[in-house]
Tab-separated table of C-alpha atoms in Angstrom:
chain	number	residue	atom	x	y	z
A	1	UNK	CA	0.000	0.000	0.000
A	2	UNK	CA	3.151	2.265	0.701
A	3	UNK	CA	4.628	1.514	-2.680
A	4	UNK	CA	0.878	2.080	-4.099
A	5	UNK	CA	0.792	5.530	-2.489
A	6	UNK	CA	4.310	6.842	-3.570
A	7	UNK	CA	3.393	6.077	-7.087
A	8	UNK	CA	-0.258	7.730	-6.514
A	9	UNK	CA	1.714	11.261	-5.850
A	10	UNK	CA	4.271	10.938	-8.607
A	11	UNK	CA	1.465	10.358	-10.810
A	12	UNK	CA	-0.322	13.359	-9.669
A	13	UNK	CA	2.816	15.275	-9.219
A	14	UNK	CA	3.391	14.789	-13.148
A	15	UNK	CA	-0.340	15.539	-14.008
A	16	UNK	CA	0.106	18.825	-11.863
A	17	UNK	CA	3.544	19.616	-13.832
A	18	UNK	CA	2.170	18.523	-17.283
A	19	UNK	CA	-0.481	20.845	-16.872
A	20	UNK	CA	1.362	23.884	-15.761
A	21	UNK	CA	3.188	23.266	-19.446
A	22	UNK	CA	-0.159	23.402	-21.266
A	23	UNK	CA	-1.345	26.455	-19.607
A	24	UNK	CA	1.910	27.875	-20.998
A	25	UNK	CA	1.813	26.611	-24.633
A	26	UNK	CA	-1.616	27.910	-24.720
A	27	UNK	CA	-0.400	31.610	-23.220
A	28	UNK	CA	2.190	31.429	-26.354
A	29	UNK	CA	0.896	29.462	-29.339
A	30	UNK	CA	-2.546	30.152	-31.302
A	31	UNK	CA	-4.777	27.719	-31.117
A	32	UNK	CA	-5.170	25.500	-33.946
A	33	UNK	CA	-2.795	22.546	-35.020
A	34	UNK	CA	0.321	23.788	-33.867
A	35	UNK	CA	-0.798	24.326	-30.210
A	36	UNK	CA	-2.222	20.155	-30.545
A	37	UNK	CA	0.880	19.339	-31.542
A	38	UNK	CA	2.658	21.251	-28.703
A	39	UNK	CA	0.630	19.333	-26.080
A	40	UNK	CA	0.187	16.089	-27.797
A	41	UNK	CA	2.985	14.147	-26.016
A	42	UNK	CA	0.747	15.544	-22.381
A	43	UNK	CA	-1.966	13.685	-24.124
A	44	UNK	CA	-0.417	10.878	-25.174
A	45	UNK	CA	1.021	10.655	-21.378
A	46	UNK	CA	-1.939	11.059	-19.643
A	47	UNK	CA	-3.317	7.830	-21.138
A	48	UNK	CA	-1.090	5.671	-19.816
A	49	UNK	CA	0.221	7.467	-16.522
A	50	UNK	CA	-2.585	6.115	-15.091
A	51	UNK	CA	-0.736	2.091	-15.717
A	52	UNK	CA	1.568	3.328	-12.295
A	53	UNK	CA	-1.291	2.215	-10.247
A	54	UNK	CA	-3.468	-1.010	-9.049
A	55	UNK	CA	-5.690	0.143	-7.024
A	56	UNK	CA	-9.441	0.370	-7.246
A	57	UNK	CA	-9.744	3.271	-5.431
A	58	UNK	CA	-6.801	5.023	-6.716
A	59	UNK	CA	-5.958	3.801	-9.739
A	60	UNK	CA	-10.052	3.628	-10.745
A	61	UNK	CA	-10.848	7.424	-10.406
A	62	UNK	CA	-7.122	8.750	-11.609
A	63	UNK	CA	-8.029	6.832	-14.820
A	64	UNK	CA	-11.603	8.333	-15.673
A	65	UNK	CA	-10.087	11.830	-14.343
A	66	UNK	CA	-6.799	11.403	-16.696
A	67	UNK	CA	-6.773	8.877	-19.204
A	68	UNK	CA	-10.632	10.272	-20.193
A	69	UNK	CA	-11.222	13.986	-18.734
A	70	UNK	CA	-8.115	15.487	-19.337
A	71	UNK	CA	-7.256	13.867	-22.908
A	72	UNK	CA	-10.506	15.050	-23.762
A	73	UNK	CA	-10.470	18.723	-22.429
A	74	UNK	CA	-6.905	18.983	-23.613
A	75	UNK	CA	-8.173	18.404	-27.216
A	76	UNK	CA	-10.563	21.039	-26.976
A	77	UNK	CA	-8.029	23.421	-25.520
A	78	UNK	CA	-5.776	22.953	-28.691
A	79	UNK	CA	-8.374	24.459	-30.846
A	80	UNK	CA	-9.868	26.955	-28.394
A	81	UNK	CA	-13.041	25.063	-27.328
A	82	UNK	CA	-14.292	23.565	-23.831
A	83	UNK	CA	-13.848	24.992	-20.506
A	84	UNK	CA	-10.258	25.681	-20.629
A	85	UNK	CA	-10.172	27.886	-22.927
A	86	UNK	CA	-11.828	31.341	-22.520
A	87	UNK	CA	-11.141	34.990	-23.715
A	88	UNK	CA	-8.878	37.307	-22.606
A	89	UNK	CA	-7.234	37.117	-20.176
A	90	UNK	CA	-6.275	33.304	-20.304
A	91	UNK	CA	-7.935	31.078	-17.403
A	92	UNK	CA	-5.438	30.936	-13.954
A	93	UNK	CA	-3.109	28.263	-13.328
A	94	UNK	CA	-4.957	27.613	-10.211
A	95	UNK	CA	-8.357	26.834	-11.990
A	96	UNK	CA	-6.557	25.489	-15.301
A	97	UNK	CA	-5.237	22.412	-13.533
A	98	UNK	CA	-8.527	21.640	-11.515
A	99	UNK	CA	-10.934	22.146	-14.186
A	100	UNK	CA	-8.562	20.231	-16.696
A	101	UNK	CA	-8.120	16.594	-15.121
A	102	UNK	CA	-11.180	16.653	-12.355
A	103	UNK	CA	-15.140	16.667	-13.330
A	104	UNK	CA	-15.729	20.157	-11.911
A	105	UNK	CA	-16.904	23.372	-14.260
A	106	UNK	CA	-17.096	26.422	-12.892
A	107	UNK	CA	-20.864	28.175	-12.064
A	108	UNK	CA	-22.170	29.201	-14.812
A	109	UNK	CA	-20.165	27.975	-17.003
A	110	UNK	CA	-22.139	26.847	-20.106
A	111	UNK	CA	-18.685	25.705	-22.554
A	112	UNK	CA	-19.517	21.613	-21.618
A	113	UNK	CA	-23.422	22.070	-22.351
A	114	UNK	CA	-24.632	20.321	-19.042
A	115	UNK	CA	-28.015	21.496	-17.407
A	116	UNK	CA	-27.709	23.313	-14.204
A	117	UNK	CA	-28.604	21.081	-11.409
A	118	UNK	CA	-30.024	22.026	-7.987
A	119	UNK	CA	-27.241	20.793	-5.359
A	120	UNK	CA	-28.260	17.459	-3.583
A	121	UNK	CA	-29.441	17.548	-0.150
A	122	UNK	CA	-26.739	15.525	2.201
A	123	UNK	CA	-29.273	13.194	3.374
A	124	UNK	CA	-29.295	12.122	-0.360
A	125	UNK	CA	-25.303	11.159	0.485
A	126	UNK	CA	-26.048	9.825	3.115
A	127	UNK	CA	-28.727	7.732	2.502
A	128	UNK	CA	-26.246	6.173	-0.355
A	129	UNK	CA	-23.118	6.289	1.683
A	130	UNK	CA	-25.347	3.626	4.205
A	131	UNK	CA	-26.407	1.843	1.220
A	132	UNK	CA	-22.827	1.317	0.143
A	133	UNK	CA	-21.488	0.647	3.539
A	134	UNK	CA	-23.508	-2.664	3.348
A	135	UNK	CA	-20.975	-4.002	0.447
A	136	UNK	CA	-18.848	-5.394	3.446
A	137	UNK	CA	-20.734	-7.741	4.997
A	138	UNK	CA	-22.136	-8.912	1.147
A	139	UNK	CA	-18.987	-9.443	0.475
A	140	UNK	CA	-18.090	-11.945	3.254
A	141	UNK	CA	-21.071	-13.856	2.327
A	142	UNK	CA	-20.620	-13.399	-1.366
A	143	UNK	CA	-20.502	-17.857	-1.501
A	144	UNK	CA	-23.873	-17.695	0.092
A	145	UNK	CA	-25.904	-15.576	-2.372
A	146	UNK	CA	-26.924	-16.522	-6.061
A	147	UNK	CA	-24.309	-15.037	-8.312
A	148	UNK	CA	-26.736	-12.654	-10.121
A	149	UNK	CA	-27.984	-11.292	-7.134
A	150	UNK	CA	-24.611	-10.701	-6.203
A	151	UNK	CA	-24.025	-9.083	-9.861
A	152	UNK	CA	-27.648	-6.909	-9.021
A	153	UNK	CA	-25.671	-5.559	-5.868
A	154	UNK	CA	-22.635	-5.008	-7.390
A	155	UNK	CA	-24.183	-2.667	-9.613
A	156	UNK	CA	-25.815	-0.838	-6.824
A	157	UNK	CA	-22.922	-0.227	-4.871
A	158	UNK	CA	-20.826	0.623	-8.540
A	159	UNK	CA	-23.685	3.605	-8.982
A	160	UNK	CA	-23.114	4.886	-5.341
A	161	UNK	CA	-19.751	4.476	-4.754
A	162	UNK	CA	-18.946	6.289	-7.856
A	163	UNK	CA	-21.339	9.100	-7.037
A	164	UNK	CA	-19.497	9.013	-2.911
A	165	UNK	CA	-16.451	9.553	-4.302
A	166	UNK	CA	-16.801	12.487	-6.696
A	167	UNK	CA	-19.309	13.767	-4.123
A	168	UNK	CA	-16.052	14.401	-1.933
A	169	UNK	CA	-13.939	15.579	-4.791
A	170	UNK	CA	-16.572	18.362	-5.719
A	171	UNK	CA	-16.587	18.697	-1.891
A	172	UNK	CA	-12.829	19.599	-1.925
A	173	UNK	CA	-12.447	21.449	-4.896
A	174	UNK	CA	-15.269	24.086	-4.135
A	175	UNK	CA	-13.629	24.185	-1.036
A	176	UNK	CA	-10.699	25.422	-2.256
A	177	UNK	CA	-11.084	26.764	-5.402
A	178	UNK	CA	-14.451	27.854	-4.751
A	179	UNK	CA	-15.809	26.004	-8.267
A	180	UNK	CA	-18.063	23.275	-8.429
A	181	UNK	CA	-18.359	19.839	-9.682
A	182	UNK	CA	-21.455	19.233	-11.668
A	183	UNK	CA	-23.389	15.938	-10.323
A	184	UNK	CA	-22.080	12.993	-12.109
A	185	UNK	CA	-25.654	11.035	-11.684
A	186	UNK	CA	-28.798	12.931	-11.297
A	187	UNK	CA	-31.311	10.328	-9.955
A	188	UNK	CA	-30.851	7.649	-13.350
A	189	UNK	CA	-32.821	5.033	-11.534
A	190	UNK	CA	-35.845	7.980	-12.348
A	191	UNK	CA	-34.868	8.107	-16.273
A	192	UNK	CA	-38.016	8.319	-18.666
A	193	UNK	CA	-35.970	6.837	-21.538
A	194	UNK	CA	-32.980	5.354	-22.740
A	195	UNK	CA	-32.011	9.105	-23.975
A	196	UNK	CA	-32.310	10.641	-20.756
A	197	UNK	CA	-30.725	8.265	-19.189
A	198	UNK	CA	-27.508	8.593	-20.728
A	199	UNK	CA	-27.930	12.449	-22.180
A	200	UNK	CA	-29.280	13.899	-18.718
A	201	UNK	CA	-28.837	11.471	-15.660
A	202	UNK	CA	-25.831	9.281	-15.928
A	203	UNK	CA	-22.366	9.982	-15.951
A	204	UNK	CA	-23.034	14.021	-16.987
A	205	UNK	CA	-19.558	15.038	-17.210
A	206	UNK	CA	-18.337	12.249	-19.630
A	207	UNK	CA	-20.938	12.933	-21.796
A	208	UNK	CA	-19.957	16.464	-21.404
A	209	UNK	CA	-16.754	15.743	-22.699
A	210	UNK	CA	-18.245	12.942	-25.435
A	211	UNK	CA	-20.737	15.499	-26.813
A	212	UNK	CA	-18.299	18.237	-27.993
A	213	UNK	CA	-15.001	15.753	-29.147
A	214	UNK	CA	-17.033	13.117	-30.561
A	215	UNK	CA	-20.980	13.913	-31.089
A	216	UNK	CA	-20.918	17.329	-32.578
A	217	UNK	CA	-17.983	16.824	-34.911
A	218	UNK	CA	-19.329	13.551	-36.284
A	219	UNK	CA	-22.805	15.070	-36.585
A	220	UNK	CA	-21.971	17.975	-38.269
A	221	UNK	CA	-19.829	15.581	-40.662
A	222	UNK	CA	-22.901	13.256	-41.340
A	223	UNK	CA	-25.135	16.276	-42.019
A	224	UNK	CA	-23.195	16.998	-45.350
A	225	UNK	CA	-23.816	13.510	-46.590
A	226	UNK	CA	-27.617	12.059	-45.075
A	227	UNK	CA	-29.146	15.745	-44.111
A	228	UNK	CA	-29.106	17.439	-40.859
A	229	UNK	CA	-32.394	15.741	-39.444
A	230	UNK	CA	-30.562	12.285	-39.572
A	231	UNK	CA	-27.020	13.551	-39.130
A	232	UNK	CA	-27.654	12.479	-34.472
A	233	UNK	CA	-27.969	8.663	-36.138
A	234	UNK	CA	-24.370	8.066	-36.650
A	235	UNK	CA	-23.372	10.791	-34.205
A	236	UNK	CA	-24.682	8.821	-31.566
A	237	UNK	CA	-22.927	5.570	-32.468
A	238	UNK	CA	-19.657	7.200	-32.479
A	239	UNK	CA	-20.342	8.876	-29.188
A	240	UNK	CA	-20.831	5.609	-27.827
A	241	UNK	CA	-17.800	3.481	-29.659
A	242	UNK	CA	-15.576	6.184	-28.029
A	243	UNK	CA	-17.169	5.526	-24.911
A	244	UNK	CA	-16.969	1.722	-25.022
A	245	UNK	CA	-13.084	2.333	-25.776
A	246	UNK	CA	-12.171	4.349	-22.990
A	247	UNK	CA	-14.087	1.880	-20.819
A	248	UNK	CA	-12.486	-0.845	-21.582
A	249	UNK	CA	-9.301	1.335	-21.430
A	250	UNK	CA	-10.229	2.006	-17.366
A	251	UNK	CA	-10.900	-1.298	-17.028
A	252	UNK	CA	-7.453	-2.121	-18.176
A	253	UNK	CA	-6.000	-0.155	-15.265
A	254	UNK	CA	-7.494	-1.371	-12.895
A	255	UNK	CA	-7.335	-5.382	-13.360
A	256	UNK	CA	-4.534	-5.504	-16.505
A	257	UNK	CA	-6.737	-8.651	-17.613
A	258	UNK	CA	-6.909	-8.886	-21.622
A	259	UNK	CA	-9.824	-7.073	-22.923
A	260	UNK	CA	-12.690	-9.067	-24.396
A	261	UNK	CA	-14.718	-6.019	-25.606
A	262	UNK	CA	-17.817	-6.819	-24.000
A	263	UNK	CA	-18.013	-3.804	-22.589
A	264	UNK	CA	-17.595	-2.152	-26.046
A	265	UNK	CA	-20.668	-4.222	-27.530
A	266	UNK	CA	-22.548	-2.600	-24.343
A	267	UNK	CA	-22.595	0.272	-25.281
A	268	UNK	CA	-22.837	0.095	-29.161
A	269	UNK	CA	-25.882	-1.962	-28.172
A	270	UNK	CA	-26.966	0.977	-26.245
A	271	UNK	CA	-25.871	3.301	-29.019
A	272	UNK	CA	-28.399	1.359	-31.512
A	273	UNK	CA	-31.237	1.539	-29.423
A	274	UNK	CA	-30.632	4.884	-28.874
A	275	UNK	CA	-30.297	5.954	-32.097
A	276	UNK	CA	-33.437	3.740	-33.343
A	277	UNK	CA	-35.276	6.025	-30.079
A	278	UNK	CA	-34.115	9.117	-31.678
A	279	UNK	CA	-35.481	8.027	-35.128
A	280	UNK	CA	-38.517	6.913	-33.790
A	281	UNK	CA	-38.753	10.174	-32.363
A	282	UNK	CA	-38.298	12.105	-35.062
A	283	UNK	CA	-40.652	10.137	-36.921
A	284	UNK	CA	-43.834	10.450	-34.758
A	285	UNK	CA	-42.611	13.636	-34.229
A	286	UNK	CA	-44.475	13.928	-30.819
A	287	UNK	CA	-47.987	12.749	-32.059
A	288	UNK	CA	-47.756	9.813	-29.989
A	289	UNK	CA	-45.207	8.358	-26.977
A	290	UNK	CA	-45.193	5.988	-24.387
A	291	UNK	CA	-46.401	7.111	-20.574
A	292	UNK	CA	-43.477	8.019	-18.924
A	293	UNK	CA	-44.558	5.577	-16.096
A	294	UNK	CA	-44.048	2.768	-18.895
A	295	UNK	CA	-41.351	3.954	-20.907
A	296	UNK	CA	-39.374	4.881	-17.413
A	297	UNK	CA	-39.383	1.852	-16.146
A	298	UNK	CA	-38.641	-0.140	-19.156
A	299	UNK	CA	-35.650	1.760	-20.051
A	300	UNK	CA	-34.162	1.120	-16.528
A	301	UNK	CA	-34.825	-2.380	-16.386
A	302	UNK	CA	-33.275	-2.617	-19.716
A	303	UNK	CA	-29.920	-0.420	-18.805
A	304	UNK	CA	-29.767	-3.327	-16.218
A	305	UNK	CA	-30.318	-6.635	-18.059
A	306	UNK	CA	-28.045	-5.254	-20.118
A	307	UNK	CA	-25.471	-4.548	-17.821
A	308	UNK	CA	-26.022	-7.629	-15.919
A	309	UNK	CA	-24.899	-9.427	-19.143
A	310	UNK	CA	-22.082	-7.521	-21.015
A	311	UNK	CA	-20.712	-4.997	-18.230
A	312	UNK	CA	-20.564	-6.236	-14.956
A	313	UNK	CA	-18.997	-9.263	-15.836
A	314	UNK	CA	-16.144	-7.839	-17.396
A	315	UNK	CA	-15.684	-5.678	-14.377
A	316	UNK	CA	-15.499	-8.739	-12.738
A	317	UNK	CA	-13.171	-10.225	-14.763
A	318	UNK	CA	-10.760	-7.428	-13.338
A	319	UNK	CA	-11.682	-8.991	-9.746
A	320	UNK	CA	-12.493	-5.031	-9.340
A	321	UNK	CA	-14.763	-6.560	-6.333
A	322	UNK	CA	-11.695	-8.791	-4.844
A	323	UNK	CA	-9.372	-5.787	-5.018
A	324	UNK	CA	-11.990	-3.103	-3.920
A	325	UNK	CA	-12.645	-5.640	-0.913
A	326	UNK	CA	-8.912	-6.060	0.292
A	327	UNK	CA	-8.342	-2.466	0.082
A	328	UNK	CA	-11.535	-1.130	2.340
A	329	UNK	CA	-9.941	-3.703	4.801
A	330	UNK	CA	-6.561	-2.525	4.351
A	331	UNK	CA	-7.534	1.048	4.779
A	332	UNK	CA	-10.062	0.631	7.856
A	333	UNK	CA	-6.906	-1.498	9.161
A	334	UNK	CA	-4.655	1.357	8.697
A	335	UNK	CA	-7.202	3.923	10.208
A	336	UNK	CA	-7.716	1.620	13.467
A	337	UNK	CA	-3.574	1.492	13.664
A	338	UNK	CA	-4.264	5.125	14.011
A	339	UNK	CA	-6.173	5.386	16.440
A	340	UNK	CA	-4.479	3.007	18.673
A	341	UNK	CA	-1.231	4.934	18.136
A	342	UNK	CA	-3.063	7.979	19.580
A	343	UNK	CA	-3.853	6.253	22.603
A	344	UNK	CA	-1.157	5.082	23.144
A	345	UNK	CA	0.348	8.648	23.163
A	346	UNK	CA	-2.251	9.914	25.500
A	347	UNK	CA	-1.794	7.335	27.756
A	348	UNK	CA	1.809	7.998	27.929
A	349	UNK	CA	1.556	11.801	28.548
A	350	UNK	CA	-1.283	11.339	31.380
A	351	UNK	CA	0.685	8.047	33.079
């Protein structure tokens, strides 16, 4: 865990220092080509930097906020777009590197074209933080429960302890920087469709990035050749292909297990259907649509047969549970060592 630890600060320490070099290229060189090119070697870096760790709960996160976010937002800066770059004068250093490799946007800030969301109540957190506290004791009788309910659980506590954890980074950062970090997951368990489940509810910042990089270049490609009303079809696929990609990229990191691109087919499965919703859409053109009580919970139920077959397993197939197991255990271990050292100390000044 020491060696683990050491190599979680070098990485960081050479995100922080890669950055610092980007905000100067882009204080010095136009953007355009020759600015990409300046910073391409940062990009190329930050996708495998993240390879120095093995942790869930290190290497995990540091891979989604550097192998995905900052790639992403670093080839927007080259040409001027996304929320690094803004007009004179040039963003500061101390908001460059925050808003560059962490899901955060500053208020107001319309450059990644996410909806403004009312700030969760912290009984919200809470009432997920108990939920995933549970994952212990499931764990430890993981032989005594059916292995798809064990994969329905594992889900579950995948959805909140990703939301925990950037809960505390948004926590930190508008601490300090006073900035914000837009919700990751607004409430996807309450989507009315397979589209606003993935444009509105899950995961808001990586479709943030997706929709600028991927969506609106490839759309506005497709437009020239099958019309702008149809041009979303293909720009949708791509979208999701990228996704899948840098998916199976994190999932890499974390477990180093061969890839064997289900998780890839998950979401160009996901991309079909929901480019056959959009067509559908634009076919009826609003004359008719299902209840929302029906269509809502038939697009959930669907997200999760779905990822019951094709995602979670590969997840598995990292052992992400095994790992994510051994190192809660390792770090309540390390917290009770703690304590016990400060009682020690007190009991040694008042003996």
């Amino acid at each position: 865990m020491e060696g683990e630890m050491n190599n979680f600060a070098m990485v960081w320490i050479t995100v922080v220092a890669s950055l610092c070099y980007c905000h100067t290229i882009g204080n010095i060189i136009k953007q355009g080509t020759t600015r990409l090119v300046a910073i391409l070697p940062v990009i190329i870096l930050f996708l495998f930097l993240p390879l120095n760790l093995r942790t869930v709960f290190l290497g995990g996160p540091t891979s989604f906020f550097v192998a995905w976010l900052a790639t992403f937002k670093l080839l927007l800066f080259a040409y001027g777009e996304g929320p690094l770059s803004t007009s004179n004068p040039s963003l500061p250093l101390p908001r460059f590197i925050p808003l560059a490799c962490f899901p955060i946007k500053i208020r107001n800030d319309p450059s990644l074209n996410i909806s403004q969301k009312a700030p969760k109540s912290p009984l919200n957190y809470a009432a997920k933080a108990l939920v995933f506290s549970t994952i212990l004791p499931v764990y430890q009788n993981k032989l005594l429960i059916h292995p798809k309910v064990f994969l329905f659980l594992y889900s579950i506590y995948t959805y909140t302890g990703l939301e925990i954890i950037l809960a505390l980074v948004a926590a930190a950062a508008r601490a300090v920087l006073g900035v914000e970090l837009e919700p990751q997951f607004d409430e996807p368990y309450l989507s009315t469709s397979l589209q606003d489940f993935w444009g509105r509810r899950w995961n808001l910042m990586a479709c943030g990035t997706l929709r600028p990089t991927v969506y609106g270049p490839v759309r506005s490609i497709a437009s020239c050749w099958i019309g702008r009303k149809w041009a979303p079809l293909p720009a949708v696929m791509a979208a999701f292909l990228v996704s899948g990609v840098m998916h199976e990229w994190i999932f890499y990191n974390i477990g180093r297990s061969k890839p064997t691109w289900d998780v890839t087919w998950f979401f160009l499965l996901h991309g079909v259907c929901l480019a056959v919703e959009v067509a559908v859409k634009k076919v009826v053109n609003g004359k008719w649509r299902l209840p929302p009580v029906v269509s809502g919970p038939l697009a959930v139920a669907f997200v999760m047969f779905t990822g019951l077959w094709l995602f979670l397993p590969a997840l598995m197939r990292c052992e992400a549970d095994v790992m994510a197991h051994r190192e809660m255990v390792a770090f309540m271990e390390f917290v009770k060592s703690l304590s016990m050292d400060k009682v020690i100390v007190f009991l040694s000044i008042h003996s």
